[in-house]
Amino acid sequence: MTPIRIRIGRGGKGRLSARILVSQLAILALTGLIGFVLFAFAQRSALDRTYEERAVAIAKTTAADPQIRRAMQDDGGGAVVQAVAERIRQSSGASYVVVIDLNGIRHSHPIPRLIGSPVTEPVVARDGRPHVGTDQGATGRSANGRVPLYGPTGELVGEVSVGMPENDVLGELWRELPTFALYTAIATAIGSVAAFLLAGRLKRTTFGLELEEIAGLLQDREAMLHGIREGVIAFNPDGRISVVNDEARRLLGLGTALGSTLDQVLPDGRLRRALDGTLTGTDISVLTDEHCLVVNRMPVTLHGRELGAVVTVRDRTELVGLLRELDSVRGLTDALRAQQHEFTNRMHTLAGLLDIGAYDDAYEVAVESAGAGQALTESVRKRIGNPLMVGLVVAKTTVAAERGVWVELDTGSALGEDPPHLPRLLTIVGNLLDNAIDAAGDGPPPAGGRAVRLTLTEDEQATTVRVADTGPGVPPGARDSIFEDGWSTRPDRGTARRGLGLALVHRLVSRHGGTITVSEGPGAVFTVRLPLPDPVTTGGRKTLSVGGGDR
């Protein structure tokens, strides 16, 4: 099968990848900016916490100074507190170091005029724990830390409040931001390269199609797949079903098959082997329980890339049935034409005998001609009560006779007027007789002549059909494969494909719980046994009548 090669136009080449690249770069720039701002805020918060902890450390150092502790407990403050606090403030770089007594009165401050004035906030260190926060005081905005102040005897005498200037925090932040900006730029550059590579990959994956073209192709594909009266299944390179239309679901009995492999949705058999490419060739015939299908599988490639395969499934049930009927009618027509010639010769003989006055001989010829066909019909009707089966056997016998094959109804045959499985029985007998007549009519005649023996019997358990012929028989080792669709030792015959009759017989027999056996070697013998149908479920499904020999 020639692979399908897809060629796609390159109109508007590069537009889709350019749009994707620009969009991704814009997203990267926006996310980088947002990340930079969020990181700056996070770093600002971290610096605030660092400076608050530094303020607490300075406050603890101040609160541990023995001169301040003694002065605050014994003298209630004084100039020594201001001197020590200012020395610590200047050495630590704090914006203020304020010593406050329990009444909230300042005993030190960078602004001397505020010494002795009360603070507006309550003394929070009464609980004996450090406190941190942000303070908007007389020296400006600062990171603030407060710790309790104890006298030499361990008595709580006040608290120490230390502030770190805000501009120190901002200055350190501004010193760190260029590094953060560099990291952001590097991440954005890496993302841009990745976006460029991704855009190129998407361009190759979509074969240069624009988004509008892809959407249009999808709409067209859906309309086409579900509008045609032919089953379509597409497989990806991994062998999974990627597309299946409604007709394929109907013909193959598939449910939710997308994303599944064939072995997950179909049992092993000829149908699955035809779909997965195990069976090669064109117009592969496959029989299912209800349909005669023609399967074609075509690999799909694009720019040298294997994209999977597309399988088309066509329903040929009615067509094959009609072709088989036409083929049977042609055979019967040929037989009737040959009989007409024979009858004409008999009439000429009869006329000649009358002309010469041989009336006794003419009478015998007339009686013989009139009773030959009637005798055949009567001999069949003695053993078979159903008129449809009688007509089938007589017609097959007449056709076989013109091919030099004698069809004999076994004397042990016995079939009633209303046998069970009658429609299926007609199909089985017709196909087996056609197959046997074809086999017996091929090759040189055996010593006993070309013959086919038919046996039809029924009992309380089942109906048995046995067809034996004098043909070459089933080839050695082919007993298990002769019932597969398409198996045949003979070429196709004009209108009718071979390899379907025995497959249909096998399906009919198996579906209704029967058995079919065949002998190997010269002279094939097919034996079919159909059990009686269940009285509750006597309804039957539609079957495909396929005539013609298979061997």
Coordinates of C-alpha atoms in Angstrom, one line a residue:
M1 CA 0.0 0.0 0.0
T2 CA 1.5 3.3 -1.0
P3 CA 1.8 5.6 2.0
I4 CA -0.2 8.8 2.1
R5 CA 2.1 11.8 1.8
I6 CA 0.7 15.0 3.2
R7 CA 1.8 18.3 1.8
I8 CA 0.8 21.5 3.5
G9 CA 1.1 25.0 2.1
R10 CA 3.4 27.5 3.8
G11 CA 1.2 30.6 3.6
G12 CA 1.9 33.0 6.5
K13 CA 5.0 31.2 7.4
G14 CA 6.4 32.1 10.8
R15 CA 3.4 34.2 12.0
L16 CA 2.2 31.6 14.5
S17 CA 5.7 31.1 16.0
A18 CA 6.3 34.9 16.1
R19 CA 3.0 35.4 17.9
I20 CA 3.8 32.7 20.4
L21 CA 7.3 34.1 20.9
V22 CA 6.1 37.6 21.5
S23 CA 3.4 36.5 23.9
Q24 CA 5.9 34.4 25.8
L25 CA 8.4 37.2 26.0
A26 CA 5.7 39.6 27.3
I27 CA 4.7 37.1 29.9
L28 CA 8.3 36.6 30.9
A29 CA 8.9 40.3 31.2
L30 CA 5.7 40.8 33.2
T31 CA 6.4 37.9 35.5
G32 CA 10.0 39.0 35.9
L33 CA 8.9 42.5 36.9
I34 CA 6.3 41.2 39.3
G35 CA 8.9 38.8 40.7
F36 CA 11.4 41.6 41.1
V37 CA 8.9 43.9 42.9
L38 CA 7.7 41.0 45.2
F39 CA 11.3 40.1 45.9
A40 CA 12.1 43.8 46.8
F41 CA 9.2 43.9 49.2
A42 CA 10.3 40.6 50.7
Q43 CA 13.8 41.8 51.1
R44 CA 12.6 45.0 52.6
S45 CA 10.7 43.0 55.2
A46 CA 13.7 40.9 55.9
L47 CA 15.9 44.0 56.3
D48 CA 13.3 45.5 58.7
R49 CA 13.4 42.4 60.8
T50 CA 17.2 42.4 60.7
Y51 CA 17.4 46.0 61.8
E52 CA 14.7 45.5 64.5
E53 CA 16.8 42.6 65.9
R54 CA 19.9 44.9 65.8
A55 CA 17.9 47.5 67.7
V56 CA 16.9 44.9 70.3
A57 CA 20.6 43.9 70.6
I58 CA 21.7 47.5 71.2
A59 CA 18.9 48.0 73.7
K60 CA 20.0 44.9 75.6
T61 CA 23.5 46.2 75.6
T62 CA 22.3 49.5 77.0
A63 CA 20.1 47.9 79.6
A64 CA 23.1 45.8 80.8
D65 CA 25.3 48.8 81.4
P66 CA 26.0 49.0 85.2
Q67 CA 26.1 52.8 85.3
I68 CA 22.7 53.2 83.8
R69 CA 21.2 50.4 86.0
R70 CA 22.6 52.0 89.2
A71 CA 21.7 55.5 88.2
M72 CA 18.1 54.5 87.4
Q73 CA 17.6 52.6 90.6
D74 CA 19.5 54.8 93.1
D75 CA 19.4 58.3 91.7
G76 CA 16.3 58.1 89.5
G77 CA 18.4 59.0 86.4
G78 CA 20.7 62.0 85.9
A79 CA 23.4 63.2 83.5
V80 CA 25.2 59.9 83.6
V81 CA 22.3 58.1 81.8
Q82 CA 22.3 60.7 79.0
A83 CA 26.1 60.5 78.6
V84 CA 26.3 56.7 78.5
A85 CA 23.2 56.4 76.2
E86 CA 24.7 59.0 73.7
R87 CA 28.0 57.2 73.7
I88 CA 26.3 53.9 72.8
R89 CA 24.1 55.6 70.2
Q90 CA 27.1 57.2 68.4
S91 CA 29.1 54.0 68.5
S92 CA 26.3 51.7 67.2
G93 CA 24.9 54.1 64.6
A94 CA 21.4 54.0 66.1
S95 CA 19.1 57.0 65.5
Y96 CA 18.2 57.2 69.2
V97 CA 18.8 55.4 72.5
V98 CA 16.2 56.4 75.0
V99 CA 16.0 55.3 78.6
I100 CA 12.5 55.5 80.1
D101 CA 11.4 55.0 83.6
L102 CA 8.3 53.2 84.7
N103 CA 6.3 56.5 84.6
G104 CA 7.2 57.0 80.9
I105 CA 9.7 59.8 81.5
R106 CA 12.6 60.1 79.2
H107 CA 16.1 60.1 80.9
S108 CA 18.1 60.2 77.6
H109 CA 17.4 61.4 74.0
P110 CA 19.4 62.7 71.0
I111 CA 17.4 65.8 71.3
P112 CA 18.3 67.2 74.8
R113 CA 15.1 69.3 75.2
L114 CA 13.0 66.1 75.1
I115 CA 14.8 64.7 78.2
G116 CA 12.3 64.7 81.1
S117 CA 9.3 64.7 78.9
P118 CA 6.9 61.8 78.9
V119 CA 6.6 59.4 75.9
T120 CA 3.2 59.0 74.2
E121 CA 3.4 55.2 74.1
P122 CA 2.9 53.0 77.2
V123 CA 5.8 51.2 78.8
V124 CA 5.5 47.8 77.1
A125 CA 8.5 46.2 78.8
R126 CA 6.6 45.6 82.0
D127 CA 6.0 42.1 80.9
G128 CA 9.8 41.4 81.0
R129 CA 10.1 40.6 77.2
P130 CA 11.7 42.4 74.3
H131 CA 9.4 44.2 71.8
V132 CA 10.0 45.2 68.1
G133 CA 8.2 47.4 65.6
T134 CA 8.4 50.5 63.5
D135 CA 8.5 53.8 65.2
Q136 CA 7.7 57.2 63.7
G137 CA 9.3 59.5 66.3
A138 CA 11.0 62.9 66.5
T139 CA 14.1 61.6 64.7
G140 CA 12.1 60.1 61.8
R141 CA 11.0 56.6 60.9
S142 CA 13.0 53.9 62.6
A143 CA 13.1 50.2 63.2
N144 CA 12.5 50.1 67.0
G145 CA 13.5 47.6 69.7
R146 CA 12.5 47.8 73.4
V147 CA 13.8 45.8 76.3
P148 CA 13.1 45.9 80.1
L149 CA 15.7 47.7 82.3
Y150 CA 16.5 46.2 85.7
G151 CA 18.4 47.8 88.6
P152 CA 21.4 46.2 90.4
T153 CA 19.0 44.4 92.8
G154 CA 16.9 42.9 89.9
E155 CA 14.0 45.3 90.3
L156 CA 12.3 46.6 87.1
V157 CA 13.1 50.3 86.9
G158 CA 12.1 51.1 83.2
E159 CA 12.8 50.2 79.6
V160 CA 15.4 51.0 76.9
S161 CA 14.1 52.0 73.5
V162 CA 16.5 51.9 70.5
G163 CA 15.7 53.0 66.9
M164 CA 17.7 52.2 63.7
P165 CA 17.2 54.9 61.0
E166 CA 15.0 54.0 58.0
N167 CA 17.4 55.5 55.5
D168 CA 19.9 52.8 56.6
V169 CA 17.4 50.1 55.7
L170 CA 16.6 51.7 52.3
G171 CA 20.3 52.3 51.6
E172 CA 21.1 48.6 52.1
L173 CA 18.1 47.6 50.0
W174 CA 19.2 49.8 47.2
R175 CA 22.7 48.3 47.4
E176 CA 21.2 44.8 47.0
L177 CA 18.6 45.6 44.2
P178 CA 21.1 45.6 41.3
T179 CA 22.1 42.1 42.2
F180 CA 18.4 41.1 42.3
A181 CA 17.9 42.9 38.9
L182 CA 20.8 41.0 37.4
Y183 CA 19.4 37.6 38.6
T184 CA 16.0 38.6 37.1
A185 CA 17.6 39.6 33.8
I186 CA 19.4 36.3 33.6
A187 CA 16.2 34.3 34.4
T188 CA 14.4 36.4 31.7
A189 CA 17.1 35.7 29.2
I190 CA 17.0 32.0 29.8
G191 CA 13.3 32.0 29.6
S192 CA 13.4 33.9 26.3
V193 CA 15.8 31.4 24.8
A194 CA 13.5 28.6 26.0
A195 CA 10.5 30.5 24.6
F196 CA 12.3 30.8 21.2
L197 CA 13.1 27.1 21.1
L198 CA 9.5 26.2 22.2
A199 CA 8.1 28.5 19.5
G200 CA 10.2 26.8 16.9
R201 CA 9.1 23.3 18.1
L202 CA 5.5 24.4 18.0
K203 CA 6.0 25.7 14.5
R204 CA 7.4 22.4 13.4
T205 CA 4.7 20.4 15.2
T206 CA 1.9 22.4 13.5
F207 CA 3.6 22.4 10.1
G208 CA 3.5 26.2 9.9
L209 CA -0.3 26.4 10.2
E210 CA -1.9 29.4 11.8
L211 CA -4.3 29.0 14.6
E212 CA -7.3 29.9 12.4
E213 CA -6.2 27.3 9.8
I214 CA -5.8 24.7 12.5
A215 CA -9.4 25.4 13.8
G216 CA -10.7 25.3 10.2
L217 CA -9.0 22.0 9.5
L218 CA -10.5 20.6 12.7
Q219 CA -14.0 21.7 11.7
D220 CA -13.6 20.3 8.2
R221 CA -12.2 17.0 9.5
E222 CA -15.1 16.5 12.0
A223 CA -17.7 17.3 9.3
M224 CA -16.0 15.0 6.8
L225 CA -15.4 12.1 9.2
H226 CA -18.9 12.0 10.5
G227 CA -20.6 12.7 7.2
I228 CA -19.1 10.0 5.0
R229 CA -20.6 6.5 4.8
E230 CA -17.3 4.8 5.2
G231 CA -15.6 3.8 8.4
V232 CA -12.3 5.7 9.2
I233 CA -9.8 4.9 11.9
A234 CA -6.5 6.7 12.4
F235 CA -3.6 5.5 14.5
N236 CA -0.8 7.5 15.9
P237 CA 2.8 6.2 15.7
D238 CA 2.4 4.3 19.0
G239 CA -0.5 2.3 17.5
R240 CA -3.2 4.0 19.6
I241 CA -6.5 5.1 18.1
S242 CA -6.5 8.8 17.5
V243 CA -9.5 9.2 15.2
V244 CA -12.6 7.0 14.8
N245 CA -15.8 8.1 13.1
D246 CA -19.4 7.0 13.7
E247 CA -19.5 4.6 10.8
A248 CA -16.4 2.8 12.1
R249 CA -18.0 2.5 15.5
R250 CA -21.1 1.0 14.0
L251 CA -19.3 -1.5 11.7
L252 CA -16.7 -2.6 14.2
G253 CA -18.8 -2.4 17.4
L254 CA -16.4 0.0 19.0
G255 CA -17.3 2.0 22.1
T256 CA -15.0 4.6 23.6
A257 CA -11.9 3.7 21.6
L258 CA -9.9 6.9 21.5
G259 CA -6.5 6.5 23.1
S260 CA -6.8 2.7 23.2
T261 CA -4.8 0.1 21.3
L262 CA -6.5 -2.5 19.1
D263 CA -5.8 -5.3 21.5
Q264 CA -7.8 -3.4 24.1
V265 CA -11.0 -3.0 22.0
L266 CA -11.0 -6.0 19.7
P267 CA -10.4 -9.7 20.2
D268 CA -7.6 -11.5 18.3
G269 CA -8.7 -12.5 14.9
R270 CA -8.6 -11.6 11.2
L271 CA -10.3 -8.3 11.8
R272 CA -7.7 -7.1 14.2
R273 CA -4.8 -8.3 12.0
A274 CA -6.3 -6.4 9.1
L275 CA -6.6 -3.2 11.1
D276 CA -3.1 -3.3 12.6
G277 CA -1.3 -4.1 9.4
T278 CA -0.4 -7.7 10.1
L279 CA -2.3 -8.7 7.0
T280 CA -1.0 -6.8 4.0
G281 CA -2.6 -6.1 0.7
T282 CA -5.5 -4.1 -0.7
D283 CA -9.3 -4.7 -0.2
I284 CA -8.9 -7.3 2.5
S285 CA -12.2 -9.0 3.1
V286 CA -13.3 -9.6 6.7
L287 CA -16.4 -11.2 8.0
T288 CA -17.9 -10.1 11.3
D289 CA -21.1 -11.4 12.9
E290 CA -23.2 -9.0 10.9
H291 CA -21.1 -7.5 8.1
C292 CA -18.9 -8.3 5.2
L293 CA -16.2 -5.6 5.4
V294 CA -13.4 -4.5 3.0
V295 CA -10.4 -3.1 4.9
N296 CA -7.6 -1.0 3.6
R297 CA -4.7 0.3 5.7
M298 CA -2.5 3.2 4.5
P299 CA 0.6 4.5 6.3
V300 CA 0.8 8.3 6.7
T301 CA 4.1 10.2 6.3
L302 CA 4.7 14.0 6.3
H303 CA 8.1 15.4 5.3
G304 CA 9.7 12.0 5.9
R305 CA 8.1 11.6 9.4
E306 CA 5.9 8.6 10.2
L307 CA 2.6 9.9 11.6
G308 CA 0.8 6.5 11.9
A309 CA -1.8 5.0 9.6
V310 CA -5.3 5.5 8.4
V311 CA -7.6 2.6 7.9
T312 CA -10.8 2.7 5.9
V313 CA -13.6 0.1 6.4
R314 CA -16.3 -0.3 3.8
D315 CA -19.5 -2.3 4.3
R316 CA -20.0 -4.7 1.4
T317 CA -22.6 -6.9 3.0
E318 CA -25.4 -6.3 0.5
L319 CA -23.1 -6.0 -2.5
V320 CA -21.3 -9.3 -1.8
G321 CA -24.6 -11.0 -1.3
L322 CA -26.0 -9.7 -4.5
L323 CA -22.8 -10.7 -6.4
R324 CA -23.0 -14.2 -5.0
E325 CA -26.6 -14.5 -6.0
L326 CA -25.7 -13.2 -9.5
D327 CA -23.0 -15.7 -9.7
S328 CA -25.3 -18.5 -8.7
V329 CA -27.9 -17.3 -11.2
R330 CA -25.3 -17.3 -13.9
G331 CA -24.4 -20.9 -13.1
L332 CA -28.0 -21.9 -13.1
T333 CA -28.6 -20.1 -16.4
D334 CA -25.7 -21.9 -18.0
A335 CA -27.2 -25.2 -16.7
L336 CA -30.6 -24.4 -18.1
R337 CA -29.1 -23.3 -21.4
A338 CA -27.3 -26.7 -21.6
Q339 CA -30.5 -28.5 -20.8
Q340 CA -32.3 -26.5 -23.4
H341 CA -29.8 -27.7 -26.0
E342 CA -30.2 -31.3 -24.8
F343 CA -34.0 -31.0 -24.8
T344 CA -33.8 -29.6 -28.4
N345 CA -31.7 -32.5 -29.4
R346 CA -34.3 -34.9 -27.9
M347 CA -37.1 -33.1 -29.7
H348 CA -35.2 -33.4 -33.0
T349 CA -34.7 -37.1 -32.3
L350 CA -38.4 -37.5 -31.5
A351 CA -39.4 -35.7 -34.7
G352 CA -37.1 -37.9 -36.8
L353 CA -38.6 -41.0 -35.2
L354 CA -42.1 -39.9 -36.0
D355 CA -41.1 -39.0 -39.6
I356 CA -39.8 -42.5 -40.2
G357 CA -42.8 -44.1 -38.5
A358 CA -40.9 -45.5 -35.4
Y359 CA -43.8 -44.7 -33.1
D360 CA -42.8 -47.1 -30.3
D361 CA -39.3 -45.7 -30.2
A362 CA -40.7 -42.2 -30.2
Y363 CA -43.0 -43.0 -27.3
E364 CA -40.1 -44.3 -25.2
V365 CA -38.0 -41.2 -25.9
A366 CA -40.9 -38.9 -24.9
V367 CA -41.6 -40.8 -21.7
E368 CA -37.9 -40.8 -20.8
S369 CA -37.6 -37.1 -21.4
A370 CA -40.7 -36.2 -19.4
G371 CA -39.8 -38.3 -16.4
A372 CA -36.1 -37.5 -16.0
G373 CA -36.5 -34.2 -14.1
Q374 CA -39.5 -35.4 -12.2
A375 CA -37.7 -38.5 -11.0
L376 CA -34.9 -36.3 -9.5
T377 CA -37.3 -34.1 -7.7
E378 CA -39.3 -37.0 -6.3
S379 CA -36.2 -38.8 -5.1
V380 CA -35.2 -35.7 -3.1
R381 CA -38.7 -35.1 -1.8
K382 CA -38.9 -38.6 -0.4
R383 CA -36.1 -37.8 2.1
I384 CA -36.5 -34.0 2.6
G385 CA -39.9 -32.6 3.6
N386 CA -39.1 -28.8 3.4
P387 CA -39.7 -27.4 -0.2
L388 CA -37.1 -24.7 0.2
M389 CA -34.4 -27.3 0.9
V390 CA -35.7 -29.5 -1.9
G391 CA -35.5 -26.7 -4.4
L392 CA -31.9 -25.9 -3.2
V393 CA -30.7 -29.5 -3.6
V394 CA -32.4 -30.0 -7.0
A395 CA -30.9 -26.7 -8.3
K396 CA -27.4 -27.5 -7.0
T397 CA -27.7 -31.0 -8.5
T398 CA -28.7 -29.6 -11.9
V399 CA -25.8 -27.1 -11.9
A400 CA -23.4 -29.7 -10.8
A401 CA -24.5 -32.1 -13.6
E402 CA -23.6 -29.6 -16.3
R403 CA -20.1 -29.5 -14.8
G404 CA -19.8 -33.3 -14.9
V405 CA -20.4 -33.7 -11.1
W406 CA -23.0 -36.0 -9.7
V407 CA -24.7 -34.8 -6.5
E408 CA -26.1 -37.7 -4.6
L409 CA -28.5 -37.4 -1.6
D410 CA -27.6 -40.1 0.8
T411 CA -30.3 -42.7 1.3
G412 CA -30.0 -42.2 5.1
S413 CA -31.0 -38.6 4.9
A414 CA -34.2 -37.5 6.6
L415 CA -35.3 -33.9 7.1
G416 CA -38.8 -32.7 8.2
E417 CA -41.0 -30.0 6.7
D418 CA -40.0 -27.4 9.3
P419 CA -36.5 -28.1 10.4
P420 CA -34.9 -25.8 13.0
H421 CA -32.4 -23.2 11.9
L422 CA -33.9 -23.3 8.4
P423 CA -32.5 -19.9 7.1
R424 CA -29.0 -20.8 8.5
L425 CA -29.4 -24.4 7.3
L426 CA -30.0 -23.2 3.7
T427 CA -26.9 -21.0 3.9
I428 CA -24.8 -23.7 5.3
V429 CA -25.9 -26.4 2.8
G430 CA -25.7 -24.0 -0.1
N431 CA -22.1 -22.9 0.7
L432 CA -20.9 -26.4 1.4
L433 CA -22.4 -27.8 -1.8
D434 CA -20.9 -25.0 -3.9
N435 CA -17.6 -25.6 -2.3
A436 CA -17.8 -29.4 -2.8
I437 CA -18.9 -29.1 -6.5
D438 CA -16.0 -26.7 -7.2
A439 CA -13.6 -29.0 -5.6
A440 CA -14.9 -32.2 -7.3
G441 CA -15.1 -30.4 -10.7
D442 CA -11.4 -29.5 -10.7
G443 CA -8.6 -31.7 -12.0
P444 CA -8.8 -35.0 -13.7
P445 CA -11.8 -37.2 -12.8
P446 CA -11.2 -40.0 -10.3
A447 CA -11.9 -43.6 -11.2
G448 CA -15.4 -43.6 -9.8
G449 CA -16.3 -40.2 -11.4
R450 CA -16.7 -36.8 -9.9
A451 CA -19.3 -36.9 -7.1
V452 CA -20.6 -35.1 -4.1
R453 CA -22.6 -36.9 -1.4
L454 CA -25.0 -34.9 0.8
T455 CA -26.4 -36.3 4.1
L456 CA -29.1 -34.4 6.0
T457 CA -30.4 -35.8 9.3
E458 CA -32.2 -34.5 12.4
D459 CA -32.9 -36.0 15.8
E460 CA -34.1 -34.7 19.2
Q461 CA -30.8 -33.0 19.9
A462 CA -29.4 -31.5 16.7
T463 CA -29.5 -31.3 12.9
T464 CA -26.5 -32.8 11.1
V465 CA -25.2 -31.9 7.7
R466 CA -22.5 -33.9 6.0
V467 CA -21.0 -33.1 2.6
A468 CA -18.3 -35.3 1.0
D469 CA -16.6 -34.8 -2.3
T470 CA -14.1 -36.6 -4.5
G471 CA -11.9 -33.5 -4.9
P472 CA -8.2 -33.1 -3.8
G473 CA -9.3 -32.4 -0.3
V474 CA -7.9 -30.0 2.3
P475 CA -4.1 -29.4 2.1
P476 CA -2.1 -30.9 5.0
G477 CA -1.8 -28.5 7.9
A478 CA -4.6 -26.2 6.6
R479 CA -7.4 -27.6 8.7
D480 CA -7.3 -24.6 11.2
S481 CA -7.0 -21.9 8.6
I482 CA -9.6 -22.9 6.0
F483 CA -12.3 -21.2 8.0
E484 CA -10.5 -17.8 8.1
D485 CA -11.9 -15.0 5.9
G486 CA -10.2 -14.9 2.5
W487 CA -8.6 -18.4 2.7
S488 CA -8.9 -20.2 -0.6
T489 CA -6.8 -22.4 -3.0
R490 CA -8.6 -21.0 -6.0
P491 CA -8.4 -17.5 -7.6
D492 CA -11.2 -15.0 -7.5
R493 CA -14.0 -15.7 -9.9
G494 CA -15.1 -12.6 -11.7
T495 CA -17.9 -11.1 -9.7
A496 CA -17.4 -13.1 -6.6
R497 CA -14.5 -13.1 -4.2
R498 CA -13.5 -16.4 -2.8
G499 CA -12.6 -17.3 0.8
L500 CA -15.9 -16.2 2.3
G501 CA -18.2 -19.2 2.1
L502 CA -16.5 -21.5 4.6
A503 CA -15.8 -18.5 6.9
L504 CA -19.5 -17.6 6.9
V505 CA -20.5 -21.3 7.6
H506 CA -18.0 -21.4 10.5
R507 CA -19.4 -18.2 12.0
L508 CA -23.0 -19.4 11.7
V509 CA -22.3 -22.7 13.3
S510 CA -20.1 -21.3 16.1
R511 CA -22.6 -18.5 16.9
H512 CA -25.4 -21.0 17.5
G513 CA -23.4 -23.4 19.6
G514 CA -22.7 -26.0 16.8
T515 CA -19.6 -27.7 15.6
I516 CA -18.0 -28.1 12.2
T517 CA -15.2 -30.6 11.4
V518 CA -13.3 -31.4 8.2
S519 CA -11.1 -34.3 7.2
E520 CA -7.7 -33.8 5.6
G521 CA -6.4 -35.7 2.6
P522 CA -8.1 -36.6 -0.7
G523 CA -11.9 -36.2 -0.7
A524 CA -12.8 -33.6 1.9
V525 CA -15.7 -34.4 4.3
F526 CA -17.4 -31.5 6.1
T527 CA -19.6 -32.4 9.1
V528 CA -21.8 -29.7 10.7
R529 CA -23.9 -30.3 13.8
L530 CA -26.4 -27.6 14.9
P531 CA -28.1 -28.1 18.2
L532 CA -31.8 -27.4 18.5
P533 CA -32.5 -23.7 19.3
D534 CA -33.7 -22.6 22.7
P535 CA -37.5 -22.2 22.6
V536 CA -37.3 -18.9 24.5
T537 CA -34.7 -17.4 22.1
T538 CA -35.8 -18.6 18.7
G539 CA -35.3 -15.2 17.1
G540 CA -32.4 -15.0 14.8
R541 CA -30.1 -12.2 13.6
K542 CA -29.7 -11.2 10.0
T543 CA -27.1 -13.5 8.2
L544 CA -25.2 -12.9 5.0
S545 CA -25.8 -15.6 2.4
V546 CA -22.6 -16.1 0.5
G547 CA -22.3 -18.7 -2.2
G548 CA -19.3 -20.0 -4.1
G549 CA -16.6 -22.5 -3.3
D550 CA -13.6 -21.5 -1.2
R551 CA -11.0 -24.2 -1.9

